[in-house]
XYZ file of C-alpha atoms in Angstrom:
308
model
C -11.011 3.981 -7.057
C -10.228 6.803 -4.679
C -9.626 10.175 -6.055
C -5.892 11.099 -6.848
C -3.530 11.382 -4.380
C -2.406 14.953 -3.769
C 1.062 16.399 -2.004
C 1.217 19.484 -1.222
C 4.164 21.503 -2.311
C 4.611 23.235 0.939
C 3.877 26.701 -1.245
C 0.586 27.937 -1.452
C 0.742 29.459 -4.650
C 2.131 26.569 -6.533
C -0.735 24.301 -4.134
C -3.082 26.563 -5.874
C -1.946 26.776 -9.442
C -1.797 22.657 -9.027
C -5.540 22.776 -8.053
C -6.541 25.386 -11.095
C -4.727 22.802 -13.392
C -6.896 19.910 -11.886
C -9.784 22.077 -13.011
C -9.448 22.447 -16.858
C -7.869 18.857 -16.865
C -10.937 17.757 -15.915
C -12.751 20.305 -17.746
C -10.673 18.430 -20.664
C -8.191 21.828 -21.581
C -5.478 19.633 -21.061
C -3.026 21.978 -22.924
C -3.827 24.785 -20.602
C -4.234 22.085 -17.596
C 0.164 21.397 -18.372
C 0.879 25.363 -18.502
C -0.291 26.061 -14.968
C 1.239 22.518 -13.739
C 4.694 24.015 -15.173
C 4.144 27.228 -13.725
C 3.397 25.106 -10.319
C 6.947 23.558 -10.892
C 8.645 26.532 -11.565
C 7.473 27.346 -7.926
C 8.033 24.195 -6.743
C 10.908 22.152 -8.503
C 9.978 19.213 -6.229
C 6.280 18.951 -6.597
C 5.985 15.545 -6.786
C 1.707 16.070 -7.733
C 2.552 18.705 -10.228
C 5.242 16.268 -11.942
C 2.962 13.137 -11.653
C -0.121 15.141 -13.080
C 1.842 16.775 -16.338
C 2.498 13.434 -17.297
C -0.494 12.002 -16.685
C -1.504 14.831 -19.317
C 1.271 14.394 -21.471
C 0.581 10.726 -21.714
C -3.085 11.992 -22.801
C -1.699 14.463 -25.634
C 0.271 11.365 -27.022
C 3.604 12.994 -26.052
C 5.629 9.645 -24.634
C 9.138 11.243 -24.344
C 7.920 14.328 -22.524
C 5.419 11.515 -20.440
C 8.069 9.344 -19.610
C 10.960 12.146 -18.138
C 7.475 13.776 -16.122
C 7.054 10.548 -14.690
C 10.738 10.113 -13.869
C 10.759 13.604 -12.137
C 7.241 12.616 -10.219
C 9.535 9.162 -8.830
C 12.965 11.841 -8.435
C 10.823 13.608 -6.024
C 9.321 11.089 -3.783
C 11.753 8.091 -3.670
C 8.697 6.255 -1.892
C 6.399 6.446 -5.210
C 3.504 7.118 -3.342
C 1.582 8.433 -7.054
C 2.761 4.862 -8.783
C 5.280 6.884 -11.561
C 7.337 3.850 -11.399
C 4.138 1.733 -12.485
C 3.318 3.872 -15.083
C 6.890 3.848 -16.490
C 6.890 0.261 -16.955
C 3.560 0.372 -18.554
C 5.179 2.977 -21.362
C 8.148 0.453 -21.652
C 10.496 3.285 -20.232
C 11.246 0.543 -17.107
C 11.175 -3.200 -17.003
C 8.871 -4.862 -15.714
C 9.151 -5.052 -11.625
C 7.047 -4.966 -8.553
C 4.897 -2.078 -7.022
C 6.015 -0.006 -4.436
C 4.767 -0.786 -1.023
C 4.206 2.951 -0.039
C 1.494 2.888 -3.414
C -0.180 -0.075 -2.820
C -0.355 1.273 1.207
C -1.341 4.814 0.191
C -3.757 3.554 -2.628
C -5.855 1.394 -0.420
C -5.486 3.617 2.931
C -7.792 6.015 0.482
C -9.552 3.319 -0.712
C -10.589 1.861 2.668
C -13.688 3.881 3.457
C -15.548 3.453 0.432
C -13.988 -0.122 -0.727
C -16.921 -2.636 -0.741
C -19.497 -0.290 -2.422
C -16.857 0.533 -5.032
C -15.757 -3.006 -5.370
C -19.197 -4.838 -5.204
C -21.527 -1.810 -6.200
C -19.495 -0.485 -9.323
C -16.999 -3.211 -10.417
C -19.292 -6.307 -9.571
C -16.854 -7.761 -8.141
C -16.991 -11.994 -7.516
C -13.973 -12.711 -6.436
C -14.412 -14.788 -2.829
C -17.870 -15.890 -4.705
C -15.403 -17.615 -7.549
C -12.805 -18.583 -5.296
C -15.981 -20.446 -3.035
C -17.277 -22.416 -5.598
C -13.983 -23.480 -7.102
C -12.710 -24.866 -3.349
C -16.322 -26.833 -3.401
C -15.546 -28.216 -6.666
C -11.944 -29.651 -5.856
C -12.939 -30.571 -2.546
C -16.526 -32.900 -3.984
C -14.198 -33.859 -6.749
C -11.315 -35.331 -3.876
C -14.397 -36.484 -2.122
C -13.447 -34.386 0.442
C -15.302 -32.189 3.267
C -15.129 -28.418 2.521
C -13.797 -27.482 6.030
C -10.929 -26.227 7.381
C -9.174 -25.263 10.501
C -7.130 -22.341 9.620
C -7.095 -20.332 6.449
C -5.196 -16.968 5.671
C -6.461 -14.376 3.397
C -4.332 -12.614 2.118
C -4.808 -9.060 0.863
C -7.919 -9.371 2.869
C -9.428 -5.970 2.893
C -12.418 -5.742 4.676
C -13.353 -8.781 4.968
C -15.175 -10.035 1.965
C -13.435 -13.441 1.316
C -13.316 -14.536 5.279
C -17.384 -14.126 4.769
C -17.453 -15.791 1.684
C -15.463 -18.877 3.802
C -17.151 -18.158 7.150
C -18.813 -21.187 8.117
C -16.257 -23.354 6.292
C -12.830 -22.076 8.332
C -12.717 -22.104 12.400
C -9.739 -19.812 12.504
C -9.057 -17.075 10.379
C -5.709 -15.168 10.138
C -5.993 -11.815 7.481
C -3.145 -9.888 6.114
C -3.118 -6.913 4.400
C -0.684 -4.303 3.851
C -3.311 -1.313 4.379
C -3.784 -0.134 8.256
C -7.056 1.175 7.238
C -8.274 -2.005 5.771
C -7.451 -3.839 8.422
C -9.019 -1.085 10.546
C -12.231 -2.483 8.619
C -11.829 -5.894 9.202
C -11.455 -6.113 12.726
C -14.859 -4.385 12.749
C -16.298 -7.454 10.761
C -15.287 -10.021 13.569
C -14.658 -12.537 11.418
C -10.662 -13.102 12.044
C -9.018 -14.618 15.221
C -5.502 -12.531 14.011
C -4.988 -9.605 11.972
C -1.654 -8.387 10.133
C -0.056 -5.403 8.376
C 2.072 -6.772 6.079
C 2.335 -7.471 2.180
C 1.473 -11.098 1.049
C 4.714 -12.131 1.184
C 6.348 -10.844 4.290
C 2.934 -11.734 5.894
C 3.437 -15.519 4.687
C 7.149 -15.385 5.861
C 6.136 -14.624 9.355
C 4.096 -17.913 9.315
C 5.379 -21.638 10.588
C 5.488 -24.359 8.349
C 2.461 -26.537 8.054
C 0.361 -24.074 9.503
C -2.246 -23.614 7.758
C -4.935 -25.796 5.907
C -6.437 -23.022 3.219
C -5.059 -19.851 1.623
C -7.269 -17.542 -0.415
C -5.764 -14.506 -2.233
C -9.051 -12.685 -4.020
C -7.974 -10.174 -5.907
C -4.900 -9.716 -4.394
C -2.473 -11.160 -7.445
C -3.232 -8.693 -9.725
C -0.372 -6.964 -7.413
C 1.916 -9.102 -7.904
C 4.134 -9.150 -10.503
C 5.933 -12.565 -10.110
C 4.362 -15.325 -8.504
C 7.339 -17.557 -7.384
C 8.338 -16.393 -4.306
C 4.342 -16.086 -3.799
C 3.422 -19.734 -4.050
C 6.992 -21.230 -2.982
C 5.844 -19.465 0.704
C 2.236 -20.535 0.100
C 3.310 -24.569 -0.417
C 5.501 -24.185 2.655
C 2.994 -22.822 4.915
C 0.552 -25.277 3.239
C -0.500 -28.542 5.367
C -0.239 -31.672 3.734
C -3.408 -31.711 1.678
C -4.140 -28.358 1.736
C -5.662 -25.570 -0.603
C -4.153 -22.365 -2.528
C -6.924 -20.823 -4.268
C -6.524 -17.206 -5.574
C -8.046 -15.372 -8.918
C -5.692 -13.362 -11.745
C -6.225 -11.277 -14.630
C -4.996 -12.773 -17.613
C -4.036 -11.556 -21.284
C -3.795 -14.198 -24.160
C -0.182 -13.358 -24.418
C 2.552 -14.869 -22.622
C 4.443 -14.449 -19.214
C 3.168 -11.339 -17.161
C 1.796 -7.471 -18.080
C 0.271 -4.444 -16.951
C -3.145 -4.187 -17.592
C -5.258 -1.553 -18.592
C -6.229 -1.022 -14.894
C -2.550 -0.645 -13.968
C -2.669 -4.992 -11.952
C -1.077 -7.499 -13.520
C -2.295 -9.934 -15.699
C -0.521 -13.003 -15.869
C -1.107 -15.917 -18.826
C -2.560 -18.746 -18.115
C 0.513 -20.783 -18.901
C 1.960 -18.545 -16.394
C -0.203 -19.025 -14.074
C 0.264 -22.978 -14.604
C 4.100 -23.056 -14.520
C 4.635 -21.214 -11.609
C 2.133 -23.557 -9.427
C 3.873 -26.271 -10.416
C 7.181 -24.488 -9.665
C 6.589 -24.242 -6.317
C 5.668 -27.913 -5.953
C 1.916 -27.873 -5.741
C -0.523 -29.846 -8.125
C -2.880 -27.457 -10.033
C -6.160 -29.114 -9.294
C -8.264 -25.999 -11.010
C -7.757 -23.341 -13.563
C -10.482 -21.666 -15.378
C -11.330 -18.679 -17.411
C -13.327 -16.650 -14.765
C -14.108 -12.913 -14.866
C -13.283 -11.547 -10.915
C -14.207 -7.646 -11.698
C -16.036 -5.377 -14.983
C -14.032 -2.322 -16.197
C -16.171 0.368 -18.037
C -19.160 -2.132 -17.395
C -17.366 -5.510 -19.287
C -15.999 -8.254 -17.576
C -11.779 -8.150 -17.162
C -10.466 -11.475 -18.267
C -9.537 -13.064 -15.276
C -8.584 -16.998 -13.400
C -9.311 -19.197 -10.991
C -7.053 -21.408 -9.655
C -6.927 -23.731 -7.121
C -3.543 -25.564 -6.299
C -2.607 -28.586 -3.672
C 0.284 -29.637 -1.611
C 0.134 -33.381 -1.924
């Protein structure tokens, strides 16, 4: 992933302390690392970095309380939650469980663009849009029906990787994704007749009913925390006969979490209820590994859902 996002204070000596304390964090003095963040802050009262950083390091040192009101001061001093404090806070149990801000997941993969696909592919092994391919051929032989379609949407498309996955299968594709960068790198790939800058589901909302005969999501549900309002958009843009197929992490618990990565997992029963909630027949859900983490495969799905 990119390296950490960095705001500067507007003071140059608390900029400077921040950077010193980057040093021995990663240097692993993490005790020392929190005494020049707090003599940042004492500079700087509203150095959202600093604040985000000493609780990153607080989490570290096992020190939850003094984690959890560091995070809250990180989110006090940028409302947007560009860092993700709020994300963290729910994964420490100090918030409920809700959805990501839109300026992280915008300033997250903005950073990310540039070096996405060797990251992605090259580091993480990623398989998503190869998954997601083989599990549309599989429903589609099974139906005893032609792979092809007329118009698809990816959504969360990145750079492209899914629409090539698809290419020869789709006529007209239509990509969405809530980075300007990334879809900076997708028009370069010249594989979509329209591109959008939009989340998933304002991107859906913007489209007619009927309109579209395939929707892929790789990767891009781990970002989502609940899937309803997801799928109900998805079965409504659907065609008659047409495909939903996206991937997941999953957990062998129930209902919805933050993973170890910081994406949601969602249980397969999850997963399953929430398809059918939206009124589309789950045609295929398997255990399928999208991504590694520290070189092991993340447990992961496949689905692929109908509107009949």
């Amino acid at each position: 992933m990119p390296a950490r996002l960095f705001l500067s204070s507007g003071d140059l000596m608390a900029d400077r302390r921040f950077e010193f304390a980057r040093d021995l964090q990663l240097k692993g003095d993490l005790p020392a690392a929190a005494d020049l963040l707090m003599q940042a802050i004492e500079l700087a009262p509203n150095f959202s970095s600093a604040w985000f950083t000493l609780a990153d390091i607080r989490e570290q040192l096992g020190e939850r309380e003094a984690a959890v009101a560091a995070f809250r001061k990180a989110l006090a001093s940028d409302p947007g939650d560009r860092h993700g404090a709020g994300l963290r806070l729910m994964r420490l149990g100090a918030e409920p469980l809700a959805g990501m801000s839109r300026a992280y997941l915008q300033t997250l993969f903005d950073q990310y663009a540039p070096r996405f696909e060797a990251s992605l592919v090259g580091d993480l092994g990623y398989r998503g849009p190869a998954l997601l391919f083989k599990a549309v051929l599989s429903v589609r032989s099974a139906a005893r029906k032609p792979a092809f379609f007329k118009r698809a949407i990816d959504l969360g498309c990145g750079t492209g990787l899914a629409a090539s996955a698809f290419a020869r299968e789709v006529d007209h594709f239509i990509g969405i994704d809530l980075s300007p960068r990334m879809i900076e790198r997708a028009r370069g790939t010249g594989l979509y007749g329209e591109l959008e800058v939009a989340d998933i589901l304002q991107g859906l909302r913007a489209r007619p009913d009927a309109s579209a005969d395939l929707i892929l999501a790789a990767d891009a549900m781990v970002y989502v925390a609940d899937l309803a309002a997801v799928l109900a958009e998805a079965a409504r843009v659907l065609a008659p006969g047409g495909l939903l197929a996206f991937t997941a992490e999953t957990h062998d618990g129930e209902g919805v979490i933050i993973g170890h990565g910081l994406r949601y997992a969602h249980a397969a029963a999850y997963v399953r209820a929430s398809v059918e909630g939206a009124g589309l027949k789950l045609s295929l859900l398997e255990d399928r590994s999208a991504r590694n983490e520290d070189n092991a495969p993340v447990p992961g799905l496949v689905a692929v859902a109908a509107k009949t």
